[in-house]
Amino acid sequence: METNAARDRIFARIRAAQGRGAAVTQGEREAVADYLARHPQGPQPEVGADLVEAFSVQARKLASTVDRVATLADVPAAVLHYVDGLKLVRRAVAWTGFDALPWAAQGLEVECRPPVREPQADREHGDLVGITGCFVAIAETGSLMLLSGPDTFASAALLPETHIAVVPVSRIVANLEEAFTRMRAEHGQLPRATNIISGPSRTGDIEQTIVLGAHGPYRVHVILVDQD
């Protein structure tokens, strides 16, 4: 993609100015890995043994709502209960990995594709609800970490007014340090984009009054899944 090519050209100029070759060498990668392994970690607050409860408490403090179901097959019913409770549309876009769930059986219209930005006035046809998973959830802060990719497009969490995140409890980690450790172990390197979502979008720019939905979703709803 052109964005990636432009980024690579910028990094190449920086490396050239430092007297290094255009491509990162294996020795450089090993030096970074060695530094990360030896670098002492700072103090980490205790979050308790029950990571699910710790995450739920912190997420609610951030104005997220939290539900819990037994299996992935129960997610469509939980989504229906949530959208009907708020009188939202029964239509959503979702990550590709959720295409096999029984959405239609619950009367939901779910398309596995990135959302399309519609005019603000188009309340009938716009993509108003986005359903995603997450890479991990962070118990210490109640945050969600999402990694971008072809099937995990960040726009589903950022453009719709309502973001519903499906989170297996096995993906809850204690803190941000553990989240990045797991990312290096499972992916080896950072993806193109890493988003850490801490509740609905908000701003306090105007008279220090908190307004939700300023730059993204008005709502974040987390559905915890016991068995993924």
PDB file of C-alpha atoms in Angstrom:
ATOM      1  CA  MET A   1       0.000   0.000   0.000  1.00  0.00           C
ATOM      2  CA  GLU A   2       1.112   3.562  -0.674  1.00  0.00           C
ATOM      3  CA  THR A   3       1.014   4.439   3.038  1.00  0.00           C
ATOM      4  CA  ASN A   4       3.392   1.589   3.846  1.00  0.00           C
ATOM      5  CA  ALA A   5       5.723   2.563   0.991  1.00  0.00           C
ATOM      6  CA  ALA A   6       5.862   6.168   2.207  1.00  0.00           C
ATOM      7  CA  ARG A   7       6.616   5.005   5.753  1.00  0.00           C
ATOM      8  CA  ASP A   8       9.404   2.742   4.478  1.00  0.00           C
ATOM      9  CA  ARG A   9      10.967   5.619   2.547  1.00  0.00           C
ATOM     10  CA  ILE A  10      10.947   7.821   5.656  1.00  0.00           C
ATOM     11  CA  PHE A  11      12.587   5.107   7.764  1.00  0.00           C
ATOM     12  CA  ALA A  12      15.150   4.467   5.027  1.00  0.00           C
ATOM     13  CA  ARG A  13      16.185   8.153   5.020  1.00  0.00           C
ATOM     14  CA  ILE A  14      16.511   8.122   8.808  1.00  0.00           C
ATOM     15  CA  ARG A  15      18.683   4.998   8.691  1.00  0.00           C
ATOM     16  CA  ALA A  16      20.809   6.491   5.927  1.00  0.00           C
ATOM     17  CA  ALA A  17      21.398   9.607   8.033  1.00  0.00           C
ATOM     18  CA  GLN A  18      22.552   7.312  10.841  1.00  0.00           C
ATOM     19  CA  GLY A  19      24.979   5.541   8.534  1.00  0.00           C
ATOM     20  CA  ARG A  20      23.017   2.298   8.485  1.00  0.00           C
ATOM     21  CA  GLY A  21      21.675   0.231   5.616  1.00  0.00           C
ATOM     22  CA  ALA A  22      18.116   0.575   4.373  1.00  0.00           C
ATOM     23  CA  ALA A  23      17.000  -2.828   5.707  1.00  0.00           C
ATOM     24  CA  VAL A  24      16.940  -3.842   9.371  1.00  0.00           C
ATOM     25  CA  THR A  25      19.489  -6.574  10.008  1.00  0.00           C
ATOM     26  CA  GLN A  26      18.977  -9.705  12.075  1.00  0.00           C
ATOM     27  CA  GLY A  27      21.656  -8.467  14.446  1.00  0.00           C
ATOM     28  CA  GLU A  28      19.665  -5.294  15.113  1.00  0.00           C
ATOM     29  CA  ARG A  29      16.537  -7.314  15.801  1.00  0.00           C
ATOM     30  CA  GLU A  30      18.432  -9.540  18.218  1.00  0.00           C
ATOM     31  CA  ALA A  31      19.874  -6.488  20.005  1.00  0.00           C
ATOM     32  CA  VAL A  32      16.375  -5.080  20.514  1.00  0.00           C
ATOM     33  CA  ALA A  33      15.084  -8.433  21.780  1.00  0.00           C
ATOM     34  CA  ASP A  34      18.004  -8.671  24.189  1.00  0.00           C
ATOM     35  CA  TYR A  35      17.362  -5.154  25.499  1.00  0.00           C
ATOM     36  CA  LEU A  36      13.678  -5.888  26.069  1.00  0.00           C
ATOM     37  CA  ALA A  37      14.514  -9.125  27.875  1.00  0.00           C
ATOM     38  CA  ARG A  38      17.021  -7.447  30.213  1.00  0.00           C
ATOM     39  CA  HIS A  39      15.274  -4.122  30.734  1.00  0.00           C
ATOM     40  CA  PRO A  40      13.776  -3.956  34.243  1.00  0.00           C
ATOM     41  CA  GLN A  41      10.027  -3.419  34.462  1.00  0.00           C
ATOM     42  CA  GLY A  42       8.586  -0.607  36.525  1.00  0.00           C
ATOM     43  CA  PRO A  43       6.242  -1.158  39.473  1.00  0.00           C
ATOM     44  CA  GLN A  44       2.939  -2.766  38.570  1.00  0.00           C
ATOM     45  CA  PRO A  45      -0.202  -2.324  40.672  1.00  0.00           C
ATOM     46  CA  GLU A  46      -1.769  -5.495  42.002  1.00  0.00           C
ATOM     47  CA  VAL A  47      -4.998  -6.291  40.151  1.00  0.00           C
ATOM     48  CA  GLY A  48      -5.996  -9.404  42.099  1.00  0.00           C
ATOM     49  CA  ALA A  49      -6.361 -13.036  41.151  1.00  0.00           C
ATOM     50  CA  ASP A  50      -9.774 -12.648  39.471  1.00  0.00           C
ATOM     51  CA  LEU A  51      -8.862 -10.898  36.229  1.00  0.00           C
ATOM     52  CA  VAL A  52     -12.403 -11.117  34.870  1.00  0.00           C
ATOM     53  CA  GLU A  53     -13.851  -9.247  37.840  1.00  0.00           C
ATOM     54  CA  ALA A  54     -11.009  -6.721  37.836  1.00  0.00           C
ATOM     55  CA  PHE A  55     -11.510  -6.003  34.147  1.00  0.00           C
ATOM     56  CA  SER A  56     -15.288  -5.697  34.531  1.00  0.00           C
ATOM     57  CA  VAL A  57     -14.986  -3.216  37.406  1.00  0.00           C
ATOM     58  CA  GLN A  58     -12.507  -0.999  35.559  1.00  0.00           C
ATOM     59  CA  ALA A  59     -14.415  -1.164  32.259  1.00  0.00           C
ATOM     60  CA  ARG A  60     -17.599   0.048  33.951  1.00  0.00           C
ATOM     61  CA  LYS A  61     -15.664   2.915  35.516  1.00  0.00           C
ATOM     62  CA  LEU A  62     -14.813   3.989  31.970  1.00  0.00           C
ATOM     63  CA  ALA A  63     -18.535   4.065  31.047  1.00  0.00           C
ATOM     64  CA  SER A  64     -18.399   0.769  29.164  1.00  0.00           C
ATOM     65  CA  THR A  65     -21.146  -1.767  29.801  1.00  0.00           C
ATOM     66  CA  VAL A  66     -20.336  -5.421  30.406  1.00  0.00           C
ATOM     67  CA  ASP A  67     -22.286  -8.637  29.810  1.00  0.00           C
ATOM     68  CA  ARG A  68     -21.197 -12.261  30.112  1.00  0.00           C
ATOM     69  CA  VAL A  69     -22.223 -15.390  28.221  1.00  0.00           C
ATOM     70  CA  ALA A  70     -21.184 -19.028  28.292  1.00  0.00           C
ATOM     71  CA  THR A  71     -20.141 -19.610  24.658  1.00  0.00           C
ATOM     72  CA  LEU A  72     -19.636 -17.779  21.366  1.00  0.00           C
ATOM     73  CA  ALA A  73     -22.930 -19.241  20.145  1.00  0.00           C
ATOM     74  CA  ASP A  74     -24.669 -17.181  22.842  1.00  0.00           C
ATOM     75  CA  VAL A  75     -23.269 -13.888  21.545  1.00  0.00           C
ATOM     76  CA  PRO A  76     -26.010 -13.102  18.982  1.00  0.00           C
ATOM     77  CA  ALA A  77     -28.729 -13.367  21.651  1.00  0.00           C
ATOM     78  CA  ALA A  78     -26.692 -11.086  23.934  1.00  0.00           C
ATOM     79  CA  VAL A  79     -26.263  -8.565  21.110  1.00  0.00           C
ATOM     80  CA  LEU A  80     -30.003  -8.628  20.405  1.00  0.00           C
ATOM     81  CA  HIS A  81     -30.785  -8.036  24.081  1.00  0.00           C
ATOM     82  CA  TYR A  82     -28.398  -5.083  24.165  1.00  0.00           C
ATOM     83  CA  VAL A  83     -29.518  -3.320  20.965  1.00  0.00           C
ATOM     84  CA  ASP A  84     -33.204  -3.848  21.720  1.00  0.00           C
ATOM     85  CA  GLY A  85     -32.726  -2.522  25.247  1.00  0.00           C
ATOM     86  CA  LEU A  86     -31.420   0.754  23.811  1.00  0.00           C
ATOM     87  CA  LYS A  87     -33.799   0.713  20.824  1.00  0.00           C
ATOM     88  CA  LEU A  88     -30.873   0.558  18.413  1.00  0.00           C
ATOM     89  CA  VAL A  89     -30.990  -0.859  14.896  1.00  0.00           C
ATOM     90  CA  ARG A  90     -30.823  -4.643  14.520  1.00  0.00           C
ATOM     91  CA  ARG A  91     -28.107  -4.257  11.932  1.00  0.00           C
ATOM     92  CA  ALA A  92     -24.329  -4.309  12.333  1.00  0.00           C
ATOM     93  CA  VAL A  93     -20.987  -4.818  10.651  1.00  0.00           C
ATOM     94  CA  ALA A  94     -18.545  -7.294  12.172  1.00  0.00           C
ATOM     95  CA  TRP A  95     -15.090  -8.796  11.897  1.00  0.00           C
ATOM     96  CA  THR A  96     -14.795 -11.669   9.444  1.00  0.00           C
ATOM     97  CA  GLY A  97     -14.286 -14.258  12.169  1.00  0.00           C
ATOM     98  CA  PHE A  98     -17.868 -13.842  13.379  1.00  0.00           C
ATOM     99  CA  ASP A  99     -19.555 -14.739  10.080  1.00  0.00           C
ATOM    100  CA  ALA A 100     -20.531 -18.251  11.229  1.00  0.00           C
ATOM    101  CA  LEU A 101     -22.488 -17.138  14.300  1.00  0.00           C
ATOM    102  CA  PRO A 102     -26.302 -17.514  14.139  1.00  0.00           C
ATOM    103  CA  TRP A 103     -27.120 -13.843  13.698  1.00  0.00           C
ATOM    104  CA  ALA A 104     -30.153 -14.327  11.444  1.00  0.00           C
ATOM    105  CA  ALA A 105     -31.741 -16.732  13.917  1.00  0.00           C
ATOM    106  CA  GLN A 106     -31.915 -13.807  16.358  1.00  0.00           C
ATOM    107  CA  GLY A 107     -33.347 -11.430  13.788  1.00  0.00           C
ATOM    108  CA  LEU A 108     -30.062  -9.568  13.361  1.00  0.00           C
ATOM    109  CA  GLU A 109     -28.629  -8.420  10.045  1.00  0.00           C
ATOM    110  CA  VAL A 110     -24.846  -8.667  10.383  1.00  0.00           C
ATOM    111  CA  GLU A 111     -22.436  -8.186   7.491  1.00  0.00           C
ATOM    112  CA  CYS A 112     -18.774  -9.092   7.932  1.00  0.00           C
ATOM    113  CA  ARG A 113     -17.114  -6.117   6.268  1.00  0.00           C
ATOM    114  CA  PRO A 114     -15.619  -2.738   7.203  1.00  0.00           C
ATOM    115  CA  PRO A 115     -18.171  -0.004   7.915  1.00  0.00           C
ATOM    116  CA  VAL A 116     -18.992   2.590   5.285  1.00  0.00           C
ATOM    117  CA  ARG A 117     -19.013   6.180   6.457  1.00  0.00           C
ATOM    118  CA  GLU A 118     -22.478   7.564   5.737  1.00  0.00           C
ATOM    119  CA  PRO A 119     -23.746  11.140   6.060  1.00  0.00           C
ATOM    120  CA  GLN A 120     -24.585  11.933   9.673  1.00  0.00           C
ATOM    121  CA  ALA A 121     -28.230  12.474   8.735  1.00  0.00           C
ATOM    122  CA  ASP A 122     -28.622   8.961   7.294  1.00  0.00           C
ATOM    123  CA  ARG A 123     -29.952   7.252  10.416  1.00  0.00           C
ATOM    124  CA  GLU A 124     -31.703   4.518   8.453  1.00  0.00           C
ATOM    125  CA  HIS A 125     -28.957   3.068   6.295  1.00  0.00           C
ATOM    126  CA  GLY A 126     -25.668   3.965   7.999  1.00  0.00           C
ATOM    127  CA  ASP A 127     -23.432   1.443   9.760  1.00  0.00           C
ATOM    128  CA  LEU A 128     -24.314   2.397  13.318  1.00  0.00           C
ATOM    129  CA  VAL A 129     -23.162  -0.745  15.175  1.00  0.00           C
ATOM    130  CA  GLY A 130     -19.759  -2.423  14.885  1.00  0.00           C
ATOM    131  CA  ILE A 131     -18.908  -5.828  16.368  1.00  0.00           C
ATOM    132  CA  THR A 132     -15.270  -6.764  16.961  1.00  0.00           C
ATOM    133  CA  GLY A 133     -13.173  -9.103  18.993  1.00  0.00           C
ATOM    134  CA  CYS A 134      -9.937  -8.002  20.611  1.00  0.00           C
ATOM    135  CA  PHE A 135      -6.365  -9.213  20.913  1.00  0.00           C
ATOM    136  CA  VAL A 136      -6.448  -8.931  24.700  1.00  0.00           C
ATOM    137  CA  ALA A 137      -8.399  -7.086  27.380  1.00  0.00           C
ATOM    138  CA  ILE A 138      -6.429  -5.355  30.133  1.00  0.00           C
ATOM    139  CA  ALA A 139      -7.684  -5.903  33.679  1.00  0.00           C
ATOM    140  CA  GLU A 140      -5.739  -3.049  35.282  1.00  0.00           C
ATOM    141  CA  THR A 141      -7.379  -0.367  33.143  1.00  0.00           C
ATOM    142  CA  GLY A 142     -10.520  -1.977  31.696  1.00  0.00           C
ATOM    143  CA  SER A 143      -9.137  -1.366  28.204  1.00  0.00           C
ATOM    144  CA  LEU A 144      -9.321  -3.361  24.982  1.00  0.00           C
ATOM    145  CA  MET A 145      -6.276  -3.893  22.745  1.00  0.00           C
ATOM    146  CA  LEU A 146      -7.113  -4.364  19.066  1.00  0.00           C
ATOM    147  CA  LEU A 147      -4.550  -5.263  16.398  1.00  0.00           C
ATOM    148  CA  SER A 148      -5.330  -4.258  12.832  1.00  0.00           C
ATOM    149  CA  GLY A 149      -5.325  -6.745   9.974  1.00  0.00           C
ATOM    150  CA  PRO A 150      -7.316  -7.768   6.883  1.00  0.00           C
ATOM    151  CA  ASP A 151      -9.934  -9.530   9.019  1.00  0.00           C
ATOM    152  CA  THR A 152      -9.611  -7.338  12.138  1.00  0.00           C
ATOM    153  CA  PHE A 153     -10.176  -3.902  10.612  1.00  0.00           C
ATOM    154  CA  ALA A 154      -9.956  -1.096  13.162  1.00  0.00           C
ATOM    155  CA  SER A 155     -12.751   0.884  11.520  1.00  0.00           C
ATOM    156  CA  ALA A 156     -15.413  -1.447  12.952  1.00  0.00           C
ATOM    157  CA  ALA A 157     -14.490  -0.175  16.432  1.00  0.00           C
ATOM    158  CA  LEU A 158     -13.988   3.475  15.480  1.00  0.00           C
ATOM    159  CA  LEU A 159     -16.612   4.573  12.955  1.00  0.00           C
ATOM    160  CA  PRO A 160     -19.981   3.195  14.205  1.00  0.00           C
ATOM    161  CA  GLU A 161     -21.765   4.972  17.034  1.00  0.00           C
ATOM    162  CA  THR A 162     -21.915   1.748  19.037  1.00  0.00           C
ATOM    163  CA  HIS A 163     -18.960  -0.623  19.481  1.00  0.00           C
ATOM    164  CA  ILE A 164     -19.683  -4.137  20.735  1.00  0.00           C
ATOM    165  CA  ALA A 165     -16.553  -6.097  21.668  1.00  0.00           C
ATOM    166  CA  VAL A 166     -16.614  -9.879  22.065  1.00  0.00           C
ATOM    167  CA  VAL A 167     -13.920 -10.848  24.579  1.00  0.00           C
ATOM    168  CA  PRO A 168     -13.039 -14.446  25.542  1.00  0.00           C
ATOM    169  CA  VAL A 169     -12.112 -14.422  29.233  1.00  0.00           C
ATOM    170  CA  SER A 170      -8.963 -16.359  28.285  1.00  0.00           C
ATOM    171  CA  ARG A 171      -7.748 -13.178  26.552  1.00  0.00           C
ATOM    172  CA  ILE A 172      -7.838 -11.021  29.687  1.00  0.00           C
ATOM    173  CA  VAL A 173      -4.352 -10.093  30.918  1.00  0.00           C
ATOM    174  CA  ALA A 174      -3.293  -8.259  34.051  1.00  0.00           C
ATOM    175  CA  ASN A 175      -1.671  -5.161  32.569  1.00  0.00           C
ATOM    176  CA  LEU A 176      -0.282  -3.436  29.493  1.00  0.00           C
ATOM    177  CA  GLU A 177       3.172  -4.966  29.990  1.00  0.00           C
ATOM    178  CA  GLU A 178       1.680  -8.450  29.765  1.00  0.00           C
ATOM    179  CA  ALA A 179      -0.332  -7.423  26.706  1.00  0.00           C
ATOM    180  CA  PHE A 180       2.795  -6.404  24.785  1.00  0.00           C
ATOM    181  CA  THR A 181       4.669  -9.490  25.968  1.00  0.00           C
ATOM    182  CA  ARG A 182       1.897 -11.671  24.578  1.00  0.00           C
ATOM    183  CA  MET A 183       1.827  -9.698  21.329  1.00  0.00           C
ATOM    184  CA  ARG A 184       5.559 -10.245  20.782  1.00  0.00           C
ATOM    185  CA  ALA A 185       5.178 -13.943  21.621  1.00  0.00           C
ATOM    186  CA  GLU A 186       2.197 -14.514  19.321  1.00  0.00           C
ATOM    187  CA  HIS A 187       2.915 -12.085  16.458  1.00  0.00           C
ATOM    188  CA  GLY A 188       6.632 -11.344  16.619  1.00  0.00           C
ATOM    189  CA  GLN A 189       6.208  -7.697  15.631  1.00  0.00           C
ATOM    190  CA  LEU A 190       3.734  -4.852  15.827  1.00  0.00           C
ATOM    191  CA  PRO A 191       0.925  -4.756  13.252  1.00  0.00           C
ATOM    192  CA  ARG A 192       0.258  -1.699  11.136  1.00  0.00           C
ATOM    193  CA  ALA A 193      -1.977  -0.279  13.876  1.00  0.00           C
ATOM    194  CA  THR A 194      -2.527  -1.066  17.545  1.00  0.00           C
ATOM    195  CA  ASN A 195      -5.579   0.524  19.179  1.00  0.00           C
ATOM    196  CA  ILE A 196      -6.134   0.575  22.936  1.00  0.00           C
ATOM    197  CA  ILE A 197      -9.755   1.463  23.633  1.00  0.00           C
ATOM    198  CA  SER A 198     -10.702   2.672  27.107  1.00  0.00           C
ATOM    199  CA  GLY A 199     -14.458   3.138  27.010  1.00  0.00           C
ATOM    200  CA  PRO A 200     -16.476   5.401  24.704  1.00  0.00           C
ATOM    201  CA  SER A 201     -14.765   8.260  22.905  1.00  0.00           C
ATOM    202  CA  ARG A 202     -14.781  11.398  25.015  1.00  0.00           C
ATOM    203  CA  THR A 203     -13.442  14.928  25.311  1.00  0.00           C
ATOM    204  CA  GLY A 204     -13.351  17.596  27.992  1.00  0.00           C
ATOM    205  CA  ASP A 205     -12.139  20.397  25.719  1.00  0.00           C
ATOM    206  CA  ILE A 206     -15.174  22.628  26.213  1.00  0.00           C
ATOM    207  CA  GLU A 207     -15.356  24.035  29.760  1.00  0.00           C
ATOM    208  CA  GLN A 208     -13.875  20.760  31.060  1.00  0.00           C
ATOM    209  CA  THR A 209     -17.252  19.061  30.590  1.00  0.00           C
ATOM    210  CA  ILE A 210     -16.920  15.429  29.538  1.00  0.00           C
ATOM    211  CA  VAL A 211     -18.790  14.694  26.302  1.00  0.00           C
ATOM    212  CA  LEU A 212     -19.068  11.119  25.019  1.00  0.00           C
ATOM    213  CA  GLY A 213     -18.848  10.217  21.348  1.00  0.00           C
ATOM    214  CA  ALA A 214     -16.603  13.133  20.437  1.00  0.00           C
ATOM    215  CA  HIS A 215     -14.240  11.318  18.064  1.00  0.00           C
ATOM    216  CA  GLY A 216     -15.680   7.800  17.930  1.00  0.00           C
ATOM    217  CA  PRO A 217     -18.365   5.578  19.448  1.00  0.00           C
ATOM    218  CA  TYR A 218     -20.870   6.909  21.957  1.00  0.00           C
ATOM    219  CA  ARG A 219     -21.068   3.450  23.531  1.00  0.00           C
ATOM    220  CA  VAL A 220     -18.742   0.523  24.187  1.00  0.00           C
ATOM    221  CA  HIS A 221     -20.393  -2.747  25.200  1.00  0.00           C
ATOM    222  CA  VAL A 222     -18.221  -5.728  26.166  1.00  0.00           C
ATOM    223  CA  ILE A 223     -19.541  -9.286  25.962  1.00  0.00           C
ATOM    224  CA  LEU A 224     -17.314 -11.623  27.953  1.00  0.00           C
ATOM    225  CA  VAL A 225     -17.305 -15.229  26.728  1.00  0.00           C
ATOM    226  CA  ASP A 226     -16.422 -18.039  29.124  1.00  0.00           C
ATOM    227  CA  GLN A 227     -15.647 -20.636  26.425  1.00  0.00           C
ATOM    228  CA  ASP A 228     -14.194 -19.419  23.140  1.00  0.00           C
TER     229      ASP A 228
END
